[in-house]
Amino acid sequence: MIDIKGLTVRYGKKVALDNLDLNVGDGEHLILMGPNGSGKTTLLRALLGLVAHEGEIRLNGKPTTALTRRELAREIAYVPQIFSTPYTFTVKEFVSMGLYSLTREWWIEDERIYDTLNEVGIYELHEKTINTLSGGELQKAIIARALIQDSNYILMDEPTAHLDIRSTQEVLEVISNFRDKGIIIVSHDLNAINKMGGNVLLIKNGKMVFKGTKAHPDFKSRIADTFETRISEIGDFLYFPLS
Amino acid sequence: MRFSPFIFIIFLFFLTIVNVLVSLSIGPVHIPVKEILKNIYLYAFNKGPNWTISTIIFYIRLPRIVLAVIIGMILGVSGLVTQTVFKNPLGDPYLTGVSSGAAVGAAIGFLVSPFLVPVLAFVFAMLAVGISFLISRSDGEVNTEMLILAGVSVSFLFSAVASYIIYLKVANLRGVLFWLLGGLYGATWTDDFWLFIALLVIFPLMVYFRRELDIMLMGDEQAKSLGVSTGRVKTVTLLVSSLITSLAVSVVGIIGFIGLVSPHIGRKIVGESHRFLVFVAPLIGANILLVSDTIARSTPQGEIPVGIITSFIGAPVLIYLLYRRRKM
């Protein structure tokens, strides 16, 4: 259970998150939406202990500031926005980095790594180097690295950005299998959001403006308000049948 | 080209031994390798070795050769850590101000008394490093981007001071220049002992941190989210490598290019993983410095500063590696 109370993050004079209250239950899937600069990524960064914040973030009752990095990594894993990398780690080496918080003897954990790669569907890539992967393959490797951390929560920053339709579908399928994990996903991809279950959280200017399901009667109008556009313009995207 | 890392490490180990033997045989008096092995055996078991040869081996050539191996290893592993922590392929262990600080100390030393050169070089190197670290602290952590800029700025400042002293005050210009370009001519078993202790500090530490160093290549944000205390790792590794490098510089002067080029060669052969690189980079450094020093002490002109040779070998290698990377 993530329990956020009065969370405020400032970058200099700019207030990125303004007195935010939020609960995320165990196993809850939460989609985080909001305009650019609304504070979505800052919320993820605060949860990961990457930015200084006011207010309190409690994990199962314990404030995150009282946890070491290693302890926090056992609770919350992170799937960053896809990146390009010059490094020639193999997929296996890369995914094994997720074991850091759990063990110092990562080289005896082959089975665990292969199981995770299978779960995400990229076992056959384990000897390829990460600088040669396609966007979809790398995204799945990043997800595998977070998955092997064996945490209760995974935070994902735009997991379907820059992916083609097929890769998006595959990544979404992988994510939808994480039923026992709490997941917070930042996304702008309306098609993807449409496919995902769970609640939607809308934030704007560092404040929460809506939390509820996509079936909520106000959902569409709140989205239109938040993004300052008309329902008719987003209507075509939302509930666009993907399959 | 990527070899099996284990085999390559074993290969480097034997290459070092071969290099040591070859280097032992080269000098004003040529001693065949067979003769060396025979004398080592006779000396070790106290069976009446040839004392002339033994003296040359154990009191003249070996201390210097051992020093080359130790210093090469220190520079190789420090260079590796610097490049990784700064995420900068041009990183070398002098980046935090070590070399220019040491130059100021050495210049003052030549002014006052040559015996003070090593001590003052070490003290001023640490002073420069200390200033760089103080400038680049933010939120109780070392900010590596700031540290590069601070190191460069501090280096310029200390270089200016060193140049001023050398240009206006120092009479023994040739001596200073020789020191600045680095040389192992003064090697003694005492030097070897102390630098071996230094190697025993830095090397196991970097082996211990090999996992963290791998993960930190992915960037601070990811490393932290995976559970790495990046601030602590950076501070400890950079401080220790600066300290140990300062110690090395205070004994042998500023030997360039080893710290820069050894990790690059290592990466080309065994890949990025520090699990292997922490062994490979120092062994490559040891071999380059040993070969360079053997050349430096046996040119027709007599002894020349080893820094000249390492740059002559290092620069083309680096250019070749960059050229290969561009073609990829």
XYZ file of N, CA, C and O in Angstrom, chain A residues 8-180:
692
model
N 4.593 17.585 -1.870
C 4.941 18.801 -2.606
C 6.391 18.690 -3.068
O 7.266 18.338 -2.279
N 6.629 18.941 -4.357
C 7.981 18.951 -4.887
C 8.219 20.277 -5.584
O 7.397 20.726 -6.367
N 9.315 20.913 -5.243
C 9.655 22.188 -5.892
C 10.949 22.053 -6.662
O 11.895 21.424 -6.193
N 10.980 22.619 -7.871
C 12.249 22.789 -8.598
C 12.563 24.271 -8.559
O 12.010 25.038 -9.333
N 13.399 24.695 -7.656
C 13.622 26.126 -7.475
C 12.327 26.758 -7.004
O 11.759 26.338 -5.994
N 11.817 27.742 -7.767
C 10.565 28.386 -7.361
C 9.347 27.678 -7.928
O 8.225 27.862 -7.468
N 9.573 26.864 -8.958
C 8.451 26.203 -9.620
C 7.935 25.055 -8.752
O 8.696 24.242 -8.252
N 6.622 25.021 -8.579
C 6.012 23.936 -7.815
C 5.573 22.851 -8.798
O 4.670 23.062 -9.602
N 6.233 21.715 -8.753
C 5.938 20.650 -9.712
C 4.804 19.755 -9.214
O 3.973 19.292 -9.993
N 4.762 19.529 -7.913
C 3.660 18.782 -7.309
C 3.164 19.592 -6.119
O 3.955 20.046 -5.298
N 1.841 19.759 -6.057
C 1.290 20.695 -5.096
C 0.364 19.969 -4.124
O -0.799 19.702 -4.441
N 0.888 19.617 -2.955
C 0.063 19.087 -1.875
C -0.815 17.919 -2.322
O -2.019 17.920 -2.126
N -0.172 16.914 -2.912
C -0.923 15.803 -3.509
C -1.208 14.708 -2.470
O -0.318 14.322 -1.719
N -2.440 14.244 -2.428
C -2.802 13.084 -1.603
C -3.198 11.952 -2.534
O -3.936 12.170 -3.493
N -2.706 10.730 -2.233
C -3.031 9.615 -3.128
C -2.782 8.292 -2.417
O -1.823 8.154 -1.664
N -3.683 7.344 -2.646
C -3.459 5.982 -2.174
C -3.381 5.051 -3.371
O -4.188 5.163 -4.284
N -2.419 4.152 -3.348
C -2.376 3.116 -4.372
C -2.342 1.778 -3.651
O -1.410 1.498 -2.892
N -3.376 0.977 -3.855
C -3.482 -0.294 -3.135
C -2.570 -1.353 -3.723
O -2.050 -1.200 -4.824
N -2.358 -2.426 -2.959
C -1.577 -3.554 -3.477
C -2.279 -4.115 -4.706
O -3.478 -4.340 -4.688
N -1.531 -4.340 -5.757
C -2.108 -4.922 -6.957
C -2.964 -3.978 -7.786
O -3.573 -4.386 -8.769
N -3.029 -2.726 -7.401
C -3.821 -1.768 -8.182
C -3.057 -1.333 -9.439
O -1.850 -1.087 -9.386
N -3.741 -1.269 -10.552
C -3.140 -0.744 -11.782
C -3.657 0.668 -12.008
O -4.852 0.868 -12.147
N -2.746 1.610 -12.029
C -3.141 3.014 -12.104
C -2.478 3.667 -13.313
O -1.265 3.596 -13.485
N -3.305 4.290 -14.144
C -2.765 4.996 -15.310
C -2.697 6.476 -14.985
O -3.684 7.063 -14.552
N -1.526 7.045 -15.176
C -1.298 8.433 -14.812
C -1.266 9.271 -16.081
O -0.438 9.044 -16.957
N -2.229 10.230 -16.174
C -2.280 11.070 -17.375
C -2.223 12.538 -16.978
O -2.621 12.907 -15.878
N -1.787 13.354 -17.889
C -1.754 14.791 -17.652
C -0.932 15.450 -18.732
O -0.121 14.789 -19.385
N -1.137 16.756 -18.921
C -0.378 17.451 -19.965
C 1.124 17.435 -19.653
O 1.522 17.130 -18.531
N 1.948 17.756 -20.639
C 3.386 17.860 -20.411
C 3.654 18.870 -19.298
O 3.046 19.934 -19.268
N 4.513 18.521 -18.387
C 4.856 19.446 -17.309
C 3.849 19.468 -16.180
O 3.903 20.329 -15.304
N 2.903 18.506 -16.170
C 1.880 18.533 -15.127
C 2.377 17.905 -13.831
O 1.754 18.059 -12.793
N 3.480 17.177 -13.895
C 4.029 16.598 -12.669
C 3.999 15.082 -12.614
O 4.296 14.488 -11.578
N 3.696 14.431 -13.745
C 3.599 12.963 -13.751
C 4.941 12.312 -13.426
O 5.052 11.498 -12.519
N 5.954 12.699 -14.206
C 7.268 12.095 -14.001
C 7.820 12.472 -12.629
O 8.457 11.666 -11.965
N 7.515 13.699 -12.195
C 7.962 14.119 -10.862
C 7.367 13.226 -9.786
O 8.046 12.866 -8.816
N 6.106 12.837 -9.964
C 5.479 11.935 -8.994
C 6.234 10.600 -8.939
O 6.534 10.089 -7.857
N 6.559 10.074 -10.117
C 7.328 8.829 -10.140
C 8.690 9.024 -9.462
O 9.136 8.194 -8.671
N 9.342 10.143 -9.785
C 10.670 10.400 -9.221
C 10.618 10.546 -7.703
O 11.515 10.101 -6.993
N 9.530 11.154 -7.215
C 9.385 11.297 -5.762
C 9.203 9.932 -5.109
O 9.800 9.635 -4.073
N 8.387 9.079 -5.746
C 8.166 7.737 -5.201
C 9.469 6.938 -5.168
O 9.695 6.122 -4.279
N 10.341 7.183 -6.134
C 11.613 6.451 -6.219
C 12.703 7.091 -5.366
O 13.834 6.615 -5.338
N 12.341 8.194 -4.694
C 13.341 8.859 -3.858
C 14.410 9.563 -4.661
O 15.549 9.680 -4.221
N 14.068 10.028 -5.855
C 15.068 10.689 -6.700
C 15.011 12.210 -6.579
O 15.910 12.892 -7.046
N 13.924 12.734 -5.980
C 13.858 14.188 -5.757
C 13.507 14.453 -4.295
O 12.822 13.652 -3.656
N 14.006 15.576 -3.799
C 13.663 15.973 -2.438
C 12.193 16.408 -2.415
O 11.726 17.031 -3.358
N 11.472 16.037 -1.374
C 10.053 16.401 -1.335
C 9.602 16.772 0.070
O 10.227 16.399 1.071
N 8.506 17.527 0.128
C 7.831 17.768 1.395
C 6.632 16.840 1.445
O 6.195 16.315 0.427
N 6.055 16.686 2.626
C 4.944 15.762 2.764
C 5.471 14.364 2.990
O 6.672 14.168 3.198
N 4.579 13.383 2.937
C 4.993 12.043 3.322
C 4.588 10.992 2.300
O 3.487 11.044 1.743
N 5.503 10.087 2.023
C 5.168 8.923 1.215
C 5.419 7.707 2.091
O 6.548 7.482 2.539
N 4.357 6.945 2.374
C 4.522 5.760 3.208
C 4.312 4.498 2.397
O 3.401 4.420 1.575
N 5.188 3.534 2.623
C 5.053 2.220 1.993
C 4.707 1.232 3.087
O 5.514 1.010 3.996
N 3.526 0.664 3.037
C 3.062 -0.223 4.111
C 3.302 0.414 5.473
O 3.768 -0.233 6.407
N 3.012 1.701 5.564
C 3.111 2.395 6.838
C 4.470 3.009 7.142
O 4.593 3.839 8.027
N 5.525 2.610 6.391
C 6.874 3.135 6.659
C 7.178 4.290 5.722
O 6.993 4.162 4.514
N 7.670 5.416 6.244
C 8.037 6.507 5.340
C 9.216 6.107 4.437
O 10.170 5.473 4.918
N 9.153 6.439 3.152
C 10.211 6.002 2.226
C 11.546 6.623 2.581
O 12.595 6.062 2.270
N 11.517 7.783 3.227
C 12.780 8.444 3.569
C 13.564 7.641 4.608
O 14.757 7.839 4.765
N 12.882 6.715 5.296
C 13.571 5.909 6.304
C 14.190 4.645 5.692
O 14.881 3.900 6.374
N 13.927 4.420 4.401
C 14.440 3.202 3.764
C 15.771 3.485 3.070
O 16.000 4.589 2.591
N 16.640 2.476 3.028
C 17.852 2.617 2.219
C 17.457 2.413 0.753
O 16.368 1.938 0.453
N 18.381 2.788 -0.156
C 18.101 2.605 -1.589
C 17.770 1.151 -1.890
O 16.895 0.831 -2.685
N 18.504 0.260 -1.262
C 18.319 -1.161 -1.514
C 16.941 -1.625 -1.044
O 16.243 -2.356 -1.742
N 16.554 -1.158 0.147
C 15.228 -1.529 0.671
C 14.115 -0.984 -0.213
O 13.127 -1.659 -0.483
N 14.305 0.266 -0.662
C 13.296 0.885 -1.519
C 13.176 0.132 -2.847
O 12.085 -0.074 -3.367
N 14.336 -0.311 -3.377
C 14.327 -1.037 -4.652
C 13.606 -2.379 -4.525
O 13.088 -2.900 -5.511
N 13.571 -2.920 -3.308
C 12.830 -4.176 -3.127
C 11.333 -3.939 -3.115
O 10.550 -4.875 -3.300
N 10.918 -2.680 -2.851
C 9.496 -2.358 -2.814
C 8.989 -1.823 -4.149
O 7.890 -2.145 -4.587
N 9.805 -0.957 -4.766
C 9.365 -0.272 -5.986
C 10.409 -0.437 -7.081
O 11.575 -0.094 -6.887
N 9.991 -0.959 -8.233
C 10.889 -1.044 -9.393
C 10.483 0.020 -10.403
O 9.380 0.546 -10.355
N 11.402 0.309 -11.304
C 11.199 1.442 -12.209
C 11.487 1.016 -13.644
O 12.510 0.403 -13.930
N 10.556 1.346 -14.530
C 10.790 1.163 -15.963
C 10.899 2.549 -16.565
O 9.884 3.205 -16.783
N 12.126 3.039 -16.775
C 12.275 4.402 -17.281
C 11.839 4.503 -18.740
O 11.622 3.482 -19.390
N 11.716 5.736 -19.193
C 11.442 5.937 -20.614
C 12.545 5.283 -21.420
O 13.702 5.292 -21.010
N 12.175 4.729 -22.565
C 13.161 4.010 -23.372
C 14.319 4.957 -23.728
O 14.136 6.154 -23.879
N 15.527 4.393 -23.738
C 16.717 5.204 -23.950
C 17.573 4.516 -25.005
O 17.417 3.328 -25.259
N 18.458 5.264 -25.611
C 19.399 4.589 -26.504
C 20.697 4.430 -25.733
O 21.021 5.244 -24.878
N 21.409 3.346 -25.982
C 22.595 3.089 -25.178
C 23.740 2.597 -26.051
O 23.529 1.824 -26.976
N 24.949 3.084 -25.788
C 26.096 2.609 -26.561
C 26.697 1.341 -25.954
O 27.586 0.743 -26.531
N 26.223 0.936 -24.780
C 26.910 -0.115 -24.036
C 26.580 -1.501 -24.561
O 25.490 -1.764 -25.027
N 27.560 -2.383 -24.449
C 27.443 -3.691 -25.067
C 27.164 -4.795 -24.054
O 27.604 -5.921 -24.212
N 26.422 -4.461 -22.990
C 25.986 -5.519 -22.082
C 25.044 -6.455 -22.833
O 24.252 -6.008 -23.655
N 25.129 -7.752 -22.514
C 24.149 -8.648 -23.101
C 22.822 -8.463 -22.363
O 22.783 -7.918 -21.257
N 21.746 -8.925 -22.987
C 20.423 -8.819 -22.375
C 20.442 -9.499 -21.006
O 19.886 -9.000 -20.028
N 21.146 -10.628 -20.935
C 21.231 -11.349 -19.664
C 21.925 -10.506 -18.588
O 21.443 -10.401 -17.463
N 23.057 -9.897 -18.969
C 23.773 -9.038 -18.010
C 22.903 -7.856 -17.590
O 22.842 -7.490 -16.420
N 22.220 -7.292 -18.573
C 21.384 -6.124 -18.318
C 20.262 -6.465 -17.346
O 20.032 -5.763 -16.361
N 19.572 -7.568 -17.612
C 18.450 -7.960 -16.750
C 18.960 -8.333 -15.350
O 18.309 -8.052 -14.344
N 20.157 -8.914 -15.292
C 20.700 -9.313 -13.987
C 20.921 -8.111 -13.070
O 21.005 -8.259 -11.853
N 21.018 -6.907 -13.647
C 21.185 -5.707 -12.811
C 19.999 -5.532 -11.865
O 20.119 -4.944 -10.797
N 18.830 -6.060 -12.272
C 17.645 -5.969 -11.415
C 17.789 -6.767 -10.132
O 17.030 -6.572 -9.182
N 18.763 -7.672 -10.089
C 18.961 -8.500 -8.893
C 19.806 -7.792 -7.842
O 19.996 -8.314 -6.744
N 20.321 -6.610 -8.179
C 21.282 -5.946 -7.298
C 20.771 -5.802 -5.865
O 21.485 -6.051 -4.904
N 19.486 -5.394 -5.749
C 18.968 -5.142 -4.400
C 18.696 -6.438 -3.645
O 18.488 -6.432 -2.443
N 18.700 -7.569 -4.352
C 18.322 -8.833 -3.720
C 19.512 -9.700 -3.325
O 19.477 -10.403 -2.331
N 20.566 -9.670 -4.146
C 21.695 -10.558 -3.881
C 22.971 -9.978 -4.458
O 22.934 -9.229 -5.431
N 24.104 -10.331 -3.840
C 25.381 -9.944 -4.432
C 25.930 -11.058 -5.310
O 26.959 -10.907 -5.936
N 25.241 -12.188 -5.310
C 25.751 -13.327 -6.087
C 24.888 -13.552 -7.325
O 24.248 -14.589 -7.479
N 24.914 -12.529 -8.180
C 24.015 -12.560 -9.317
C 24.391 -13.632 -10.331
O 23.578 -14.083 -11.095
N 25.672 -14.062 -10.294
C 26.115 -14.979 -11.350
C 25.601 -16.404 -11.158
O 25.759 -17.240 -12.017
N 24.992 -16.685 -9.971
C 24.439 -18.026 -9.797
C 22.927 -18.037 -10.026
O 22.253 -18.997 -9.721
N 22.402 -16.920 -10.563
C 20.954 -16.784 -10.681
C 20.462 -16.963 -12.116
O 19.438 -16.406 -12.494
N 21.211 -17.726 -12.916
C 20.842 -17.889 -14.322
C 19.386 -18.288 -14.512
O 18.679 -17.743 -15.352
N 18.947 -19.246 -13.711
C 17.606 -19.782 -13.895
C 16.547 -18.691 -13.725
O 15.607 -18.586 -14.487
N 16.780 -17.882 -12.683
C 15.848 -16.800 -12.400
C 15.795 -15.822 -13.569
O 14.721 -15.347 -13.952
N 16.964 -15.543 -14.130
C 17.022 -14.601 -15.251
C 16.288 -15.190 -16.457
O 15.468 -14.519 -17.098
N 16.559 -16.470 -16.746
C 15.898 -17.086 -17.907
C 14.385 -17.158 -17.713
O 13.621 -16.927 -18.651
N 13.939 -17.461 -16.488
C 12.500 -17.483 -16.216
C 11.867 -16.134 -16.519
O 10.810 -16.040 -17.148
N 12.527 -15.076 -16.051
C 11.981 -13.740 -16.259
C 11.961 -13.384 -17.740
O 10.985 -12.831 -18.244
N 13.053 -13.737 -18.445
C 13.102 -13.455 -19.886
C 11.974 -14.199 -20.605
O 11.352 -13.658 -21.519
N 11.697 -15.426 -20.167
C 10.597 -16.183 -20.754
C 9.257 -15.513 -20.498
O 8.407 -15.429 -21.378
N 9.099 -15.029 -19.268
C 7.847 -14.393 -18.890
C 7.554 -13.189 -19.785
O 6.419 -12.919 -20.144
N 8.614 -12.463 -20.135
C 8.447 -11.269 -20.965
C 8.533 -11.629 -22.456
O 8.223 -10.819 -23.317
N 8.950 -12.853 -22.741
C 8.949 -13.315 -24.125
C 10.179 -12.955 -24.924
O 10.121 -12.813 -26.147
N 11.330 -12.782 -24.250
C 12.541 -12.449 -25.010
C 13.691 -13.390 -24.654
O 14.858 -12.999 -24.720
N 13.365 -14.630 -24.284
C 14.425 -15.566 -23.905
C 15.471 -15.698 -25.013
O 16.679 -15.715 -24.754
N 14.989 -15.751 -26.254
C 15.913 -16.005 -27.367
C 16.907 -14.857 -27.562
O 17.896 -15.006 -28.269
N 16.659 -13.721 -26.898
C 17.573 -12.586 -27.070
C 18.677 -12.534 -26.015
O 19.491 -11.609 -26.018
N 18.747 -13.525 -25.107
C 19.564 -13.327 -23.909
C 21.041 -13.096 -24.190
O 21.732 -12.496 -23.375
N 21.533 -13.538 -25.344
C 22.955 -13.321 -25.630
C 23.219 -12.101 -26.501
O 24.360 -11.726 -26.733
N 22.132 -11.474 -26.991
C 22.326 -10.275 -27.813
C 22.730 -9.095 -26.940
O 22.389 -9.034 -25.761
N 23.488 -8.153 -27.510
C 23.873 -6.986 -26.717
C 22.800 -5.905 -26.844
O 22.137 -5.785 -27.885
N 22.626 -5.128 -25.759
C 21.477 -4.221 -25.693
C 21.559 -3.084 -26.712
O 20.540 -2.503 -27.059
N 22.754 -2.800 -27.213
C 22.851 -1.716 -28.197
C 22.357 -2.149 -29.584
O 22.236 -1.332 -30.479
N 22.074 -3.458 -29.737
C 21.619 -3.921 -31.048
C 20.125 -4.246 -31.059
O 19.601 -4.706 -32.058
N 19.422 -4.001 -29.931
C 18.007 -4.374 -29.858
C 17.120 -3.346 -30.552
O 17.475 -2.173 -30.655
N 15.961 -3.799 -31.020
C 14.968 -2.854 -31.529
C 14.284 -2.201 -30.329
O 14.439 -2.645 -29.183
N 13.499 -1.146 -30.592
C 12.815 -0.439 -29.504
C 11.952 -1.366 -28.667
O 11.998 -1.350 -27.434
N 11.162 -2.205 -29.343
C 10.269 -3.105 -28.621
C 11.032 -4.111 -27.778
O 10.665 -4.395 -26.634
N 12.136 -4.626 -28.345
C 12.946 -5.615 -27.614
C 13.581 -4.988 -26.379
O 13.570 -5.571 -25.288
N 14.117 -3.770 -26.548
C 14.762 -3.102 -25.416
C 13.731 -2.797 -24.332
O 13.991 -2.987 -23.145
N 12.552 -2.336 -24.757
C 11.512 -2.040 -23.769
C 11.174 -3.278 -22.949
O 11.024 -3.219 -21.737
N 11.105 -4.427 -23.626
C 10.804 -5.663 -22.889
C 11.958 -6.046 -21.968
O 11.737 -6.560 -20.869
N 13.191 -5.788 -22.419
C 14.343 -6.070 -21.540
C 14.289 -5.190 -20.301
O 14.579 -5.641 -19.186
N 13.903 -3.929 -20.487
C 13.803 -3.015 -19.339
C 12.718 -3.498 -18.380
O 12.889 -3.499 -17.156
N 11.596 -3.955 -18.960
C 10.513 -4.477 -18.114
C 10.986 -5.730 -17.369
O 10.708 -5.898 -16.173
N 11.738 -6.589 -18.057
C 12.248 -7.798 -17.404
C 13.162 -7.428 -16.236
O 13.124 -8.054 -15.175
N 13.985 -6.393 -16.417
C 14.892 -5.976 -15.351
C 14.110 -5.496 -14.124
O 14.508 -5.729 -12.981
N 12.981 -4.801 -14.384
C 12.154 -4.343 -13.262
C 11.440 -5.524 -12.614
O 11.311 -5.603 -11.397
N 11.005 -6.458 -13.450
C 10.231 -7.601 -12.956
C 11.069 -8.475 -12.026
O 10.586 -8.958 -10.998
N 12.341 -8.660 -12.373
C 13.205 -9.556 -11.607
C 13.528 -8.967 -10.233
O 13.957 -9.670 -9.330
N 13.280 -7.658 -10.076
C 13.485 -7.013 -8.773
C 12.521 -7.564 -7.735
O 12.714 -7.357 -6.541
N 11.449 -8.205 -8.199
C 10.520 -8.872 -7.305
C 9.888 -7.903 -6.314
O 9.691 -8.222 -5.140
N 9.586 -6.695 -6.782
C 9.024 -5.672 -5.913
C 7.498 -5.760 -5.919
O 6.919 -6.421 -6.772
N 6.883 -5.067 -4.971
C 5.418 -5.043 -4.940
C 4.845 -4.082 -5.970
O 3.710 -4.228 -6.396
N 5.645 -3.075 -6.313
C 5.157 -2.067 -7.264
C 6.139 -1.887 -8.415
O 7.341 -2.021 -8.230
N 5.593 -1.575 -9.600
C 6.436 -1.179 -10.723
C 5.921 0.156 -11.251
O 4.715 0.310 -11.486
N 6.806 1.110 -11.404
C 6.442 2.393 -12.002
C 6.954 2.404 -13.435
O 8.094 2.054 -13.687
N 6.096 2.803 -14.358
C 6.511 2.795 -15.763
C 6.295 4.168 -16.375
O 5.225 4.744 -16.269
N 7.351 4.658 -17.017
C 7.257 5.963 -17.661
C 7.130 5.753 -19.172
O 8.101 5.397 -19.829
N 5.933 5.950 -19.670
C 5.675 5.826 -21.115
C 6.198 4.526 -21.718
O 7.019 4.558 -22.641
N 5.710 3.388 -21.233
C 6.276 2.118 -21.722
C 5.972 1.820 -23.193
O 6.628 0.959 -23.776
N 5.004 2.514 -23.789
C 4.698 2.219 -25.198
C 5.129 3.338 -26.139
O 4.872 3.265 -27.340
N 5.775 4.363 -25.597
C 6.213 5.454 -26.467
C 7.249 4.936 -27.464
O 8.073 4.087 -27.125
N 7.218 5.425 -28.656
C 8.174 5.075 -29.722
C 8.088 3.617 -30.167
O 9.009 3.118 -30.790
N 7.019 2.908 -29.802
C 6.911 1.520 -30.249
C 5.896 1.421 -31.385
O 4.933 2.186 -31.435
N 6.108 0.452 -32.279
C 5.124 0.263 -33.336
C 3.911 -0.495 -32.784
O 3.891 -0.912 -31.622
N 2.897 -0.684 -33.625
C 1.626 -1.239 -33.140
C 1.815 -2.628 -32.538
O 1.343 -2.921 -31.443
N 2.557 -3.465 -33.242
C 2.769 -4.831 -32.796
C 3.499 -4.865 -31.448
O 3.069 -5.544 -30.511
N 4.603 -4.079 -31.346
C 5.360 -4.065 -30.090
C 4.516 -3.515 -28.949
O 4.594 -3.990 -27.816
N 3.701 -2.485 -29.257
C 2.814 -1.932 -28.230
C 1.892 -3.014 -27.693
O 1.746 -3.176 -26.475
N 1.297 -3.779 -28.607
C 0.400 -4.853 -28.175
C 1.124 -5.851 -27.296
O 0.612 -6.275 -26.252
N 2.344 -6.209 -27.705
C 3.086 -7.211 -26.930
C 3.445 -6.697 -25.543
O 3.308 -7.414 -24.544
N 3.883 -5.435 -25.489
C 4.242 -4.865 -24.187
C 3.008 -4.787 -23.290
O 3.053 -5.133 -22.102
N 1.876 -4.382 -23.870
C 0.649 -4.282 -23.070
C 0.229 -5.646 -22.538
O -0.255 -5.769 -21.410
N 0.436 -6.661 -23.369
C 0.070 -8.002 -22.932
C 0.940 -8.433 -21.749
O 0.431 -9.007 -20.776
N 2.222 -8.122 -21.847
C 3.127 -8.448 -20.738
C 2.658 -7.751 -19.463
O 2.541 -8.357 -18.395
N 2.350 -6.461 -19.593
C 1.951 -5.682 -18.412
C 0.661 -6.230 -17.815
O 0.515 -6.341 -16.593
N -0.282 -6.614 -18.688
C -1.576 -7.056 -18.175
C -1.461 -8.365 -17.399
O -2.351 -8.722 -16.633
N -0.341 -9.072 -17.560
C -0.143 -10.302 -16.797
C 0.338 -10.073 -15.367
O 0.377 -10.999 -14.574
N 0.736 -8.837 -15.068
C 1.250 -8.560 -13.710
C 0.094 -8.327 -12.755
O -0.063 -7.250 -12.211
N -0.721 -9.345 -12.530
C -1.918 -9.107 -11.741
C -1.631 -8.879 -10.269
O -2.347 -8.179 -9.579
N -0.564 -9.501 -9.781
C -0.313 -9.403 -8.338
C 0.554 -8.202 -7.963
O 0.886 -8.018 -6.813
